[in-house]
Amino acid sequence: MCGRFTLSDPNDAMAALFRAQPDNDLPPVPQYNVCPTQSVPVVTAQAGGRRLQAMRWGFVPAWAKRLTEGPLIINARAETVAEKPAFREAIRARRCLLPVSGFYEWQAGPDGARLPWYFTRSDGQPMVFAALWQPWGGSNTVAMVTTAAGEGMAGVHDREPVILEPADWPLWLGEAGHGAARLMRASQAVLQAHRVGVAVNSNRAAGPELIAKIDA
């Protein structure tokens, strides 16, 4: 689930929002169809303060011999993330924030058609996913954390990303002590959605027309 998202906020605005030092190799914006394996902006907590840096979307376990070994891991389930060998250390020590502008989800339609919906925050603010990261092969990889869907996803999908509010960011990043597990829950009525055209079903599609509303 949540296999595509958008990035439209300028990198300097994101750095200011998170009070983070931006790296020089952040992905360009806007992007209207960010796909797994692409570079995405991630906020981490460092000894000298927060850092906004680029990571590969697709978590690679520490034991992997090759970047493409095993399945592509783009998310981790909140219910089992602390138990899975691939994530156990990362969920304790390498939690991060993944800011996006919105994300796509697909609903099963007649005759097996995949009908895309575009989700954003109802207050117009950037959306911030709970995520975890793993260094591998001289670079860093990241996966978002997902949970059972709340009311905002009703009828479209049974899972959704864990969406964090600004007050939760220090706890998820480990800056405010322990207890981050309680944040892994469905969003509290912050989502709004509209149907978009099937052009986004292609991972090669691009452009702002992908998020244009169509009649459902």
PDB file of C-alpha atoms in Angstrom:
ATOM      1  CA  MET A   1       0.000   0.000   0.000  1.00  0.00           C
ATOM      2  CA  CYS A   2       0.989   3.626  -0.495  1.00  0.00           C
ATOM      3  CA  GLY A   3       3.375   2.749  -3.274  1.00  0.00           C
ATOM      4  CA  ARG A   4       3.490   6.266  -4.768  1.00  0.00           C
ATOM      5  CA  PHE A   5       3.468   9.805  -3.423  1.00  0.00           C
ATOM      6  CA  THR A   6       4.074  13.427  -4.363  1.00  0.00           C
ATOM      7  CA  LEU A   7       6.615  16.059  -3.323  1.00  0.00           C
ATOM      8  CA  SER A   8       5.792  19.693  -4.027  1.00  0.00           C
ATOM      9  CA  ASP A   9       7.165  21.759  -1.132  1.00  0.00           C
ATOM     10  CA  PRO A  10      10.582  23.390  -1.773  1.00  0.00           C
ATOM     11  CA  ASN A  11      13.485  21.743  -0.001  1.00  0.00           C
ATOM     12  CA  ASP A  12      14.446  24.946   1.806  1.00  0.00           C
ATOM     13  CA  ALA A  13      10.886  25.246   3.134  1.00  0.00           C
ATOM     14  CA  MET A  14      11.049  21.669   4.394  1.00  0.00           C
ATOM     15  CA  ALA A  15      14.384  22.330   6.075  1.00  0.00           C
ATOM     16  CA  ALA A  16      12.889  25.356   7.809  1.00  0.00           C
ATOM     17  CA  LEU A  17       9.758  23.449   8.857  1.00  0.00           C
ATOM     18  CA  PHE A  18      11.795  20.742  10.558  1.00  0.00           C
ATOM     19  CA  ARG A  19      14.606  23.043  11.706  1.00  0.00           C
ATOM     20  CA  ALA A  20      16.986  20.708   9.915  1.00  0.00           C
ATOM     21  CA  GLN A  21      20.261  21.211   8.090  1.00  0.00           C
ATOM     22  CA  PRO A  22      19.655  20.313   4.410  1.00  0.00           C
ATOM     23  CA  ASP A  23      22.100  18.231   2.388  1.00  0.00           C
ATOM     24  CA  ASN A  24      23.105  19.338  -1.100  1.00  0.00           C
ATOM     25  CA  ASP A  25      21.828  16.243  -2.943  1.00  0.00           C
ATOM     26  CA  LEU A  26      18.129  16.397  -2.093  1.00  0.00           C
ATOM     27  CA  PRO A  27      15.756  15.267  -4.871  1.00  0.00           C
ATOM     28  CA  PRO A  28      14.351  18.048  -7.066  1.00  0.00           C
ATOM     29  CA  VAL A  29      10.765  19.203  -6.603  1.00  0.00           C
ATOM     30  CA  PRO A  30       7.990  19.211  -7.602  1.00  0.00           C
ATOM     31  CA  GLN A  31       7.494  15.511  -8.309  1.00  0.00           C
ATOM     32  CA  TYR A  32       4.016  14.083  -8.851  1.00  0.00           C
ATOM     33  CA  ASN A  33       4.786  10.369  -9.032  1.00  0.00           C
ATOM     34  CA  VAL A  34       7.545   9.342  -6.646  1.00  0.00           C
ATOM     35  CA  CYS A  35       8.097   5.590  -6.936  1.00  0.00           C
ATOM     36  CA  PRO A  36       9.996   2.968  -4.919  1.00  0.00           C
ATOM     37  CA  THR A  37      13.795   2.913  -5.416  1.00  0.00           C
ATOM     38  CA  GLN A  38      13.845   6.680  -6.053  1.00  0.00           C
ATOM     39  CA  SER A  39      15.612   9.185  -3.819  1.00  0.00           C
ATOM     40  CA  VAL A  40      13.359  10.808  -1.207  1.00  0.00           C
ATOM     41  CA  PRO A  41      13.917  13.480   1.487  1.00  0.00           C
ATOM     42  CA  VAL A  42      14.167  12.183   5.047  1.00  0.00           C
ATOM     43  CA  VAL A  43      14.599  13.950   8.406  1.00  0.00           C
ATOM     44  CA  THR A  44      16.929  12.300  10.922  1.00  0.00           C
ATOM     45  CA  ALA A  45      18.107  13.309  14.384  1.00  0.00           C
ATOM     46  CA  GLN A  46      21.892  13.655  14.588  1.00  0.00           C
ATOM     47  CA  ALA A  47      24.208  14.561  17.437  1.00  0.00           C
ATOM     48  CA  GLY A  48      24.517  18.078  16.046  1.00  0.00           C
ATOM     49  CA  GLY A  49      20.810  18.528  15.286  1.00  0.00           C
ATOM     50  CA  ARG A  50      18.310  17.448  12.678  1.00  0.00           C
ATOM     51  CA  ARG A  51      19.387  16.702   9.130  1.00  0.00           C
ATOM     52  CA  LEU A  52      17.318  16.710   5.925  1.00  0.00           C
ATOM     53  CA  GLN A  53      18.953  14.168   3.635  1.00  0.00           C
ATOM     54  CA  ALA A  54      18.249  11.969   0.643  1.00  0.00           C
ATOM     55  CA  MET A  55      17.668   8.227   1.010  1.00  0.00           C
ATOM     56  CA  ARG A  56      16.630   5.411  -1.317  1.00  0.00           C
ATOM     57  CA  TRP A  57      12.985   4.451  -0.845  1.00  0.00           C
ATOM     58  CA  GLY A  58      13.319   0.711  -0.400  1.00  0.00           C
ATOM     59  CA  PHE A  59      14.720  -0.624   2.872  1.00  0.00           C
ATOM     60  CA  VAL A  60      17.666  -3.009   2.471  1.00  0.00           C
ATOM     61  CA  PRO A  61      18.380  -5.278   5.494  1.00  0.00           C
ATOM     62  CA  ALA A  62      21.890  -5.170   6.868  1.00  0.00           C
ATOM     63  CA  TRP A  63      22.603  -8.759   5.829  1.00  0.00           C
ATOM     64  CA  ALA A  64      21.690  -8.300   2.147  1.00  0.00           C
ATOM     65  CA  LYS A  65      24.580  -9.034  -0.209  1.00  0.00           C
ATOM     66  CA  ARG A  66      23.043  -7.106  -3.125  1.00  0.00           C
ATOM     67  CA  LEU A  67      20.799  -4.075  -3.405  1.00  0.00           C
ATOM     68  CA  THR A  68      18.206  -6.126  -5.247  1.00  0.00           C
ATOM     69  CA  GLU A  69      18.369  -9.187  -2.997  1.00  0.00           C
ATOM     70  CA  GLY A  70      14.960 -10.297  -1.780  1.00  0.00           C
ATOM     71  CA  PRO A  71      11.657  -8.420  -2.111  1.00  0.00           C
ATOM     72  CA  LEU A  72      11.522  -4.629  -2.388  1.00  0.00           C
ATOM     73  CA  ILE A  73      10.666  -3.392   1.129  1.00  0.00           C
ATOM     74  CA  ILE A  74       8.889  -0.044   0.949  1.00  0.00           C
ATOM     75  CA  ASN A  75       6.980  -0.259   4.223  1.00  0.00           C
ATOM     76  CA  ALA A  76       6.996  -1.955   7.621  1.00  0.00           C
ATOM     77  CA  ARG A  77       3.859  -3.021   9.481  1.00  0.00           C
ATOM     78  CA  ALA A  78       3.451  -1.316  12.857  1.00  0.00           C
ATOM     79  CA  GLU A  79       2.080  -4.500  14.390  1.00  0.00           C
ATOM     80  CA  THR A  80       5.242  -6.531  13.707  1.00  0.00           C
ATOM     81  CA  VAL A  81       8.012  -3.984  13.117  1.00  0.00           C
ATOM     82  CA  ALA A  82       9.599  -4.574  16.539  1.00  0.00           C
ATOM     83  CA  GLU A  83       9.732  -8.342  15.952  1.00  0.00           C
ATOM     84  CA  LYS A  84      10.911  -8.667  12.360  1.00  0.00           C
ATOM     85  CA  PRO A  85      14.685  -9.251  12.153  1.00  0.00           C
ATOM     86  CA  ALA A  86      14.999  -6.764   9.272  1.00  0.00           C
ATOM     87  CA  PHE A  87      13.540  -3.919  11.352  1.00  0.00           C
ATOM     88  CA  ARG A  88      14.216  -4.676  15.029  1.00  0.00           C
ATOM     89  CA  GLU A  89      17.337  -2.562  15.365  1.00  0.00           C
ATOM     90  CA  ALA A  90      16.117   0.238  13.084  1.00  0.00           C
ATOM     91  CA  ILE A  91      12.843   0.768  14.943  1.00  0.00           C
ATOM     92  CA  ARG A  92      14.822   1.220  18.163  1.00  0.00           C
ATOM     93  CA  ALA A  93      17.696   3.338  16.929  1.00  0.00           C
ATOM     94  CA  ARG A  94      17.038   4.684  13.411  1.00  0.00           C
ATOM     95  CA  ARG A  95      13.589   6.230  13.251  1.00  0.00           C
ATOM     96  CA  CYS A  96      13.087   9.140  10.865  1.00  0.00           C
ATOM     97  CA  LEU A  97      10.460  11.378   9.283  1.00  0.00           C
ATOM     98  CA  LEU A  98       9.405  11.106   5.638  1.00  0.00           C
ATOM     99  CA  PRO A  99       7.656  14.316   4.488  1.00  0.00           C
ATOM    100  CA  VAL A 100       5.356  14.147   1.471  1.00  0.00           C
ATOM    101  CA  SER A 101       2.699  16.373  -0.062  1.00  0.00           C
ATOM    102  CA  GLY A 102       0.191  13.591  -0.657  1.00  0.00           C
ATOM    103  CA  PHE A 103      -0.017   9.929  -1.633  1.00  0.00           C
ATOM    104  CA  TYR A 104      -1.886   7.657  -4.011  1.00  0.00           C
ATOM    105  CA  GLU A 105      -3.889   4.582  -3.136  1.00  0.00           C
ATOM    106  CA  TRP A 106      -5.790   2.212  -5.405  1.00  0.00           C
ATOM    107  CA  GLN A 107      -9.281   0.830  -5.016  1.00  0.00           C
ATOM    108  CA  ALA A 108     -10.436  -2.344  -6.718  1.00  0.00           C
ATOM    109  CA  GLY A 109     -12.997  -1.495  -9.384  1.00  0.00           C
ATOM    110  CA  PRO A 110     -15.197  -3.490 -11.741  1.00  0.00           C
ATOM    111  CA  ASP A 111     -13.480  -6.216 -13.732  1.00  0.00           C
ATOM    112  CA  GLY A 112     -10.312  -5.859 -11.656  1.00  0.00           C
ATOM    113  CA  ALA A 113      -9.665  -2.240 -12.655  1.00  0.00           C
ATOM    114  CA  ARG A 114      -7.292  -0.276 -10.414  1.00  0.00           C
ATOM    115  CA  LEU A 115      -8.934   3.053  -9.545  1.00  0.00           C
ATOM    116  CA  PRO A 116      -6.479   5.602  -8.083  1.00  0.00           C
ATOM    117  CA  TRP A 117      -7.282   8.063  -5.286  1.00  0.00           C
ATOM    118  CA  TYR A 118      -5.098  10.937  -4.134  1.00  0.00           C
ATOM    119  CA  PHE A 119      -4.867  11.620  -0.385  1.00  0.00           C
ATOM    120  CA  THR A 120      -3.725  14.844   1.286  1.00  0.00           C
ATOM    121  CA  ARG A 121      -4.117  16.464   4.673  1.00  0.00           C
ATOM    122  CA  SER A 122      -7.419  18.279   5.036  1.00  0.00           C
ATOM    123  CA  ASP A 123      -5.627  21.269   6.598  1.00  0.00           C
ATOM    124  CA  GLY A 124      -3.327  21.694   3.588  1.00  0.00           C
ATOM    125  CA  GLN A 125      -0.150  21.083   5.584  1.00  0.00           C
ATOM    126  CA  PRO A 126       2.650  18.742   4.485  1.00  0.00           C
ATOM    127  CA  MET A 127       2.098  15.122   5.459  1.00  0.00           C
ATOM    128  CA  VAL A 128       4.795  13.470   7.588  1.00  0.00           C
ATOM    129  CA  PHE A 129       5.126   9.683   7.654  1.00  0.00           C
ATOM    130  CA  ALA A 130       6.751   7.710  10.435  1.00  0.00           C
ATOM    131  CA  ALA A 131       9.679   5.862   8.875  1.00  0.00           C
ATOM    132  CA  LEU A 132      12.874   3.960   9.676  1.00  0.00           C
ATOM    133  CA  TRP A 133      16.177   3.781   7.882  1.00  0.00           C
ATOM    134  CA  GLN A 134      19.055   1.401   7.318  1.00  0.00           C
ATOM    135  CA  PRO A 135      22.581   2.120   6.054  1.00  0.00           C
ATOM    136  CA  TRP A 136      23.644  -0.197   3.260  1.00  0.00           C
ATOM    137  CA  GLY A 137      26.514  -0.179   0.784  1.00  0.00           C
ATOM    138  CA  GLY A 138      27.675   3.346   1.566  1.00  0.00           C
ATOM    139  CA  SER A 139      24.205   4.892   1.276  1.00  0.00           C
ATOM    140  CA  ASN A 140      20.983   4.906   3.294  1.00  0.00           C
ATOM    141  CA  THR A 141      17.650   3.225   2.623  1.00  0.00           C
ATOM    142  CA  VAL A 142      14.226   3.945   4.121  1.00  0.00           C
ATOM    143  CA  ALA A 143      10.770   2.413   4.605  1.00  0.00           C
ATOM    144  CA  MET A 144       7.587   4.022   5.914  1.00  0.00           C
ATOM    145  CA  VAL A 145       5.616   2.481   8.768  1.00  0.00           C
ATOM    146  CA  THR A 146       2.001   1.480   8.098  1.00  0.00           C
ATOM    147  CA  THR A 147      -0.958   0.607  10.303  1.00  0.00           C
ATOM    148  CA  ALA A 148      -4.572  -0.509  10.013  1.00  0.00           C
ATOM    149  CA  ALA A 149      -6.583   2.105   8.122  1.00  0.00           C
ATOM    150  CA  GLY A 150      -8.713   4.643   9.944  1.00  0.00           C
ATOM    151  CA  GLU A 151     -11.863   6.446   8.863  1.00  0.00           C
ATOM    152  CA  GLY A 152     -10.070   8.580   6.279  1.00  0.00           C
ATOM    153  CA  MET A 153      -9.175   5.479   4.234  1.00  0.00           C
ATOM    154  CA  ALA A 154     -12.530   3.754   4.615  1.00  0.00           C
ATOM    155  CA  GLY A 155     -13.591   1.886   1.492  1.00  0.00           C
ATOM    156  CA  VAL A 156     -10.324   2.427  -0.374  1.00  0.00           C
ATOM    157  CA  HIS A 157      -7.684   0.344   1.435  1.00  0.00           C
ATOM    158  CA  ASP A 158      -7.224  -1.517   4.711  1.00  0.00           C
ATOM    159  CA  ARG A 159      -3.784  -0.016   5.476  1.00  0.00           C
ATOM    160  CA  GLU A 160      -2.421   3.525   5.685  1.00  0.00           C
ATOM    161  CA  PRO A 161       0.902   5.203   6.509  1.00  0.00           C
ATOM    162  CA  VAL A 162       1.443   6.269  10.110  1.00  0.00           C
ATOM    163  CA  ILE A 163       1.011  10.052   9.898  1.00  0.00           C
ATOM    164  CA  LEU A 164       2.712  12.093  12.606  1.00  0.00           C
ATOM    165  CA  GLU A 165       1.654  15.476  13.943  1.00  0.00           C
ATOM    166  CA  PRO A 166       4.324  18.147  14.648  1.00  0.00           C
ATOM    167  CA  ALA A 167       4.058  17.560  18.404  1.00  0.00           C
ATOM    168  CA  ASP A 168       4.971  13.904  17.788  1.00  0.00           C
ATOM    169  CA  TRP A 169       8.110  14.501  15.746  1.00  0.00           C
ATOM    170  CA  PRO A 170      10.562  14.761  18.692  1.00  0.00           C
ATOM    171  CA  LEU A 171       9.286  11.525  20.228  1.00  0.00           C
ATOM    172  CA  TRP A 172       9.487   9.588  16.963  1.00  0.00           C
ATOM    173  CA  LEU A 173      12.994  10.904  16.299  1.00  0.00           C
ATOM    174  CA  GLY A 174      14.121   9.875  19.783  1.00  0.00           C
ATOM    175  CA  GLU A 175      14.673  13.453  20.943  1.00  0.00           C
ATOM    176  CA  ALA A 176      11.943  13.268  23.603  1.00  0.00           C
ATOM    177  CA  GLY A 177      12.765   9.988  25.295  1.00  0.00           C
ATOM    178  CA  HIS A 178      10.971   6.664  25.001  1.00  0.00           C
ATOM    179  CA  GLY A 179       7.413   5.757  24.087  1.00  0.00           C
ATOM    180  CA  ALA A 180       7.367   6.141  20.287  1.00  0.00           C
ATOM    181  CA  ALA A 181       5.399   2.891  19.929  1.00  0.00           C
ATOM    182  CA  ARG A 182       2.201   4.672  20.962  1.00  0.00           C
ATOM    183  CA  LEU A 183       2.441   6.863  17.849  1.00  0.00           C
ATOM    184  CA  MET A 184       1.964   3.912  15.487  1.00  0.00           C
ATOM    185  CA  ARG A 185      -1.777   4.325  14.993  1.00  0.00           C
ATOM    186  CA  ALA A 186      -4.196   5.480  12.310  1.00  0.00           C
ATOM    187  CA  SER A 187      -4.483   9.200  11.591  1.00  0.00           C
ATOM    188  CA  GLN A 188      -7.134  11.093  13.505  1.00  0.00           C
ATOM    189  CA  ALA A 189      -9.411  12.469  10.757  1.00  0.00           C
ATOM    190  CA  VAL A 190      -6.665  14.440   8.971  1.00  0.00           C
ATOM    191  CA  LEU A 191      -7.097  12.860   5.523  1.00  0.00           C
ATOM    192  CA  GLN A 192      -9.084  14.011   2.526  1.00  0.00           C
ATOM    193  CA  ALA A 193      -9.149  12.308  -0.866  1.00  0.00           C
ATOM    194  CA  HIS A 194     -10.370  12.571  -4.442  1.00  0.00           C
ATOM    195  CA  ARG A 195     -10.315  10.308  -7.464  1.00  0.00           C
ATOM    196  CA  VAL A 196      -7.625  10.927 -10.070  1.00  0.00           C
ATOM    197  CA  GLY A 197      -7.103   9.603 -13.580  1.00  0.00           C
ATOM    198  CA  VAL A 198      -5.608   6.216 -14.334  1.00  0.00           C
ATOM    199  CA  ALA A 199      -2.535   7.793 -15.946  1.00  0.00           C
ATOM    200  CA  VAL A 200      -0.802   7.521 -12.564  1.00  0.00           C
ATOM    201  CA  ASN A 201      -1.084   3.741 -12.797  1.00  0.00           C
ATOM    202  CA  SER A 202       2.103   3.971 -14.857  1.00  0.00           C
ATOM    203  CA  ASN A 203       5.281   4.571 -12.884  1.00  0.00           C
ATOM    204  CA  ARG A 204       6.569   6.594 -15.838  1.00  0.00           C
ATOM    205  CA  ALA A 205       3.782   9.163 -15.665  1.00  0.00           C
ATOM    206  CA  ALA A 206       4.675  12.698 -14.552  1.00  0.00           C
ATOM    207  CA  GLY A 207       3.187  16.164 -14.246  1.00  0.00           C
ATOM    208  CA  PRO A 208       0.652  18.047 -12.100  1.00  0.00           C
ATOM    209  CA  GLU A 209      -2.261  16.658 -14.118  1.00  0.00           C
ATOM    210  CA  LEU A 210      -1.796  13.385 -12.216  1.00  0.00           C
ATOM    211  CA  ILE A 211      -3.366  14.891  -9.078  1.00  0.00           C
ATOM    212  CA  ALA A 212      -6.266  16.615 -10.875  1.00  0.00           C
ATOM    213  CA  LYS A 213      -9.670  15.638  -9.494  1.00  0.00           C
ATOM    214  CA  ILE A 214     -12.028  13.583 -11.643  1.00  0.00           C
ATOM    215  CA  ASP A 215     -15.585  12.467 -10.949  1.00  0.00           C
ATOM    216  CA  ALA A 216     -15.634   9.181  -9.062  1.00  0.00           C
TER     217      ALA A 216
END
